[in-house]
Structure formats: C-alpha cells, structure tokens
Amino acid sequence: MSTTEMLELERTIDHLRHCVGSLRSLYGDVPQVRRLANDLERLEIDSGDLAASPPHLTHHEQAERIPVPDTPYDASMWQGADDEGIGGHPTEHDG
C-alpha cells in the first residue's frame, strides 16, 4: 500500500476504535461487542504487519527478464532434433 493508503487505513482504524468503545459503553460487554473488538484487534495487527513489510511485486514484475537475441540461432544446434507433431527438419537426403 502507498503511504496515503496506510495513513487512511490508520485513520479509519482509529475511528473504528472510537466507535467500538462507544458501543461498549452503550451495550456493555456483550458477545457482539467483544467480537467487534476482536476484529478491530486483528485489523490493527494486520495493518501493522503491512506497514512493516515492503509491498510485494506482481508476478509480472517479479519475473526475471532474460534477453533473447534477434540474431538467428545456429542451425547446427537443431541437427538431429524432431519437432513433435510437425515432423523432422528437412535434411540433405529429403531433397
């Protein structure tokens, strides 16, 4: 996440913390409020973990780029090889 997103997430979690505290004052320590508080704690832990680790690159960005030359391959490299399903390369004897 970008810095802006992390700041917005922290602001939203702070607001949610205030709301859960107000609900606890209103409803008491009922199971629903405890679950909300537990969910809030999980959000705080996960956002802290995100803030502490660098963002992951996409699969495309992680892929190692290997340059492929534009020059033709040496034909002797393919000598004796067959193309599966297509047939072999023409040889001098196929003429």
PDB file of C-alpha atoms in Angstrom:
ATOM      1  CA  MET A   1       0.000   0.000   0.000  1.00  0.00           C
ATOM      2  CA  SER A   2       1.103   3.541  -0.565  1.00  0.00           C
ATOM      3  CA  THR A   3       1.811   5.903   2.311  1.00  0.00           C
ATOM      4  CA  THR A   4      -1.508   7.641   1.647  1.00  0.00           C
ATOM      5  CA  GLU A   5      -3.378   4.343   1.847  1.00  0.00           C
ATOM      6  CA  MET A   6      -1.615   3.369   5.080  1.00  0.00           C
ATOM      7  CA  LEU A   7      -2.434   6.736   6.660  1.00  0.00           C
ATOM      8  CA  GLU A   8      -6.070   6.385   5.592  1.00  0.00           C
ATOM      9  CA  LEU A   9      -6.190   2.847   6.997  1.00  0.00           C
ATOM     10  CA  GLU A  10      -4.748   4.027  10.325  1.00  0.00           C
ATOM     11  CA  ARG A  11      -7.243   6.897  10.458  1.00  0.00           C
ATOM     12  CA  THR A  12     -10.119   4.532   9.721  1.00  0.00           C
ATOM     13  CA  ILE A  13      -8.969   2.043  12.379  1.00  0.00           C
ATOM     14  CA  ASP A  14      -8.737   4.886  14.922  1.00  0.00           C
ATOM     15  CA  HIS A  15     -12.294   5.926  14.037  1.00  0.00           C
ATOM     16  CA  LEU A  16     -13.467   2.317  14.312  1.00  0.00           C
ATOM     17  CA  ARG A  17     -11.738   2.006  17.715  1.00  0.00           C
ATOM     18  CA  HIS A  18     -13.695   5.059  18.903  1.00  0.00           C
ATOM     19  CA  CYS A  19     -16.967   3.567  17.577  1.00  0.00           C
ATOM     20  CA  VAL A  20     -16.361   0.191  19.240  1.00  0.00           C
ATOM     21  CA  GLY A  21     -15.606   1.980  22.519  1.00  0.00           C
ATOM     22  CA  SER A  22     -18.887   3.892  22.231  1.00  0.00           C
ATOM     23  CA  LEU A  23     -20.770   0.674  21.527  1.00  0.00           C
ATOM     24  CA  ARG A  24     -19.158  -0.971  24.557  1.00  0.00           C
ATOM     25  CA  SER A  25     -20.351   1.963  26.690  1.00  0.00           C
ATOM     26  CA  LEU A  26     -23.849   1.657  25.251  1.00  0.00           C
ATOM     27  CA  TYR A  27     -24.306  -2.150  25.161  1.00  0.00           C
ATOM     28  CA  GLY A  28     -21.812  -3.313  27.751  1.00  0.00           C
ATOM     29  CA  ASP A  29     -19.507  -6.302  27.363  1.00  0.00           C
ATOM     30  CA  VAL A  30     -21.871  -8.395  25.219  1.00  0.00           C
ATOM     31  CA  PRO A  31     -20.549 -11.065  22.813  1.00  0.00           C
ATOM     32  CA  GLN A  32     -21.253  -8.930  19.733  1.00  0.00           C
ATOM     33  CA  VAL A  33     -19.156  -6.044  21.055  1.00  0.00           C
ATOM     34  CA  ARG A  34     -16.382  -8.429  22.101  1.00  0.00           C
ATOM     35  CA  ARG A  35     -16.321  -9.856  18.564  1.00  0.00           C
ATOM     36  CA  LEU A  36     -16.111  -6.353  17.102  1.00  0.00           C
ATOM     37  CA  ALA A  37     -13.243  -5.562  19.461  1.00  0.00           C
ATOM     38  CA  ASN A  38     -11.535  -8.804  18.432  1.00  0.00           C
ATOM     39  CA  ASP A  39     -11.983  -7.922  14.749  1.00  0.00           C
ATOM     40  CA  LEU A  40     -10.555  -4.476  15.438  1.00  0.00           C
ATOM     41  CA  GLU A  41      -7.524  -6.018  17.125  1.00  0.00           C
ATOM     42  CA  ARG A  42      -6.996  -8.264  14.078  1.00  0.00           C
ATOM     43  CA  LEU A  43      -7.175  -5.221  11.783  1.00  0.00           C
ATOM     44  CA  GLU A  44      -4.593  -3.435  13.926  1.00  0.00           C
ATOM     45  CA  ILE A  45      -2.250  -6.434  13.817  1.00  0.00           C
ATOM     46  CA  ASP A  46      -2.619  -6.907  10.061  1.00  0.00           C
ATOM     47  CA  SER A  47      -2.156  -3.219   9.261  1.00  0.00           C
ATOM     48  CA  GLY A  48       0.952  -3.164  11.449  1.00  0.00           C
ATOM     49  CA  ASP A  49       2.310  -6.184   9.576  1.00  0.00           C
ATOM     50  CA  LEU A  50       1.644  -4.453   6.256  1.00  0.00           C
ATOM     51  CA  ALA A  51       3.347  -1.279   7.408  1.00  0.00           C
ATOM     52  CA  ALA A  52       6.416  -3.272   8.481  1.00  0.00           C
ATOM     53  CA  SER A  53       6.855  -5.165   5.205  1.00  0.00           C
ATOM     54  CA  PRO A  54       7.575  -3.869   1.717  1.00  0.00           C
ATOM     55  CA  PRO A  55       4.809  -4.290  -0.847  1.00  0.00           C
ATOM     56  CA  HIS A  56       5.033  -7.423  -2.970  1.00  0.00           C
ATOM     57  CA  LEU A  57       5.667  -7.064  -6.647  1.00  0.00           C
ATOM     58  CA  THR A  58       3.205  -8.533  -9.091  1.00  0.00           C
ATOM     59  CA  HIS A  59       4.119 -11.814 -10.747  1.00  0.00           C
ATOM     60  CA  HIS A  60       4.960  -9.905 -13.928  1.00  0.00           C
ATOM     61  CA  GLU A  61       7.300  -7.568 -12.043  1.00  0.00           C
ATOM     62  CA  GLN A  62       8.978 -10.494 -10.246  1.00  0.00           C
ATOM     63  CA  ALA A  63       9.663 -12.485 -13.393  1.00  0.00           C
ATOM     64  CA  GLU A  64      13.296 -12.459 -14.351  1.00  0.00           C
ATOM     65  CA  ARG A  65      13.779 -10.870 -17.731  1.00  0.00           C
ATOM     66  CA  ILE A  66      16.078 -12.828 -19.968  1.00  0.00           C
ATOM     67  CA  PRO A  67      17.222 -11.056 -23.126  1.00  0.00           C
ATOM     68  CA  VAL A  68      16.648 -13.028 -26.320  1.00  0.00           C
ATOM     69  CA  PRO A  69      18.872 -12.013 -29.202  1.00  0.00           C
ATOM     70  CA  ASP A  70      17.338 -11.097 -32.554  1.00  0.00           C
ATOM     71  CA  THR A  71      20.038 -12.963 -34.448  1.00  0.00           C
ATOM     72  CA  PRO A  72      19.142 -16.385 -35.909  1.00  0.00           C
ATOM     73  CA  TYR A  73      20.149 -19.476 -33.974  1.00  0.00           C
ATOM     74  CA  ASP A  74      22.966 -21.637 -35.274  1.00  0.00           C
ATOM     75  CA  ALA A  75      21.264 -24.293 -37.452  1.00  0.00           C
ATOM     76  CA  SER A  76      23.693 -26.972 -36.215  1.00  0.00           C
ATOM     77  CA  MET A  77      22.073 -26.649 -32.779  1.00  0.00           C
ATOM     78  CA  TRP A  78      18.954 -28.330 -34.192  1.00  0.00           C
ATOM     79  CA  GLN A  79      20.734 -31.094 -36.099  1.00  0.00           C
ATOM     80  CA  GLY A  80      19.080 -34.445 -35.399  1.00  0.00           C
ATOM     81  CA  ALA A  81      16.157 -32.910 -33.484  1.00  0.00           C
ATOM     82  CA  ASP A  82      12.496 -33.531 -34.342  1.00  0.00           C
ATOM     83  CA  ASP A  83       9.622 -31.090 -33.913  1.00  0.00           C
ATOM     84  CA  GLU A  84       6.983 -33.040 -32.024  1.00  0.00           C
ATOM     85  CA  GLY A  85       3.784 -33.331 -34.002  1.00  0.00           C
ATOM     86  CA  ILE A  86       5.168 -31.482 -37.021  1.00  0.00           C
ATOM     87  CA  GLY A  87       7.834 -33.826 -38.291  1.00  0.00           C
ATOM     88  CA  GLY A  88      11.552 -33.517 -38.603  1.00  0.00           C
ATOM     89  CA  HIS A  89      13.642 -30.785 -40.144  1.00  0.00           C
ATOM     90  CA  PRO A  90      14.495 -31.319 -43.800  1.00  0.00           C
ATOM     91  CA  THR A  91      17.843 -32.986 -44.303  1.00  0.00           C
ATOM     92  CA  GLU A  92      20.114 -33.228 -47.293  1.00  0.00           C
ATOM     93  CA  HIS A  93      18.636 -36.679 -48.064  1.00  0.00           C
ATOM     94  CA  ASP A  94      14.999 -35.404 -48.129  1.00  0.00           C
ATOM     95  CA  GLY A  95      15.798 -33.240 -51.152  1.00  0.00           C
TER      96      GLY A  95
END
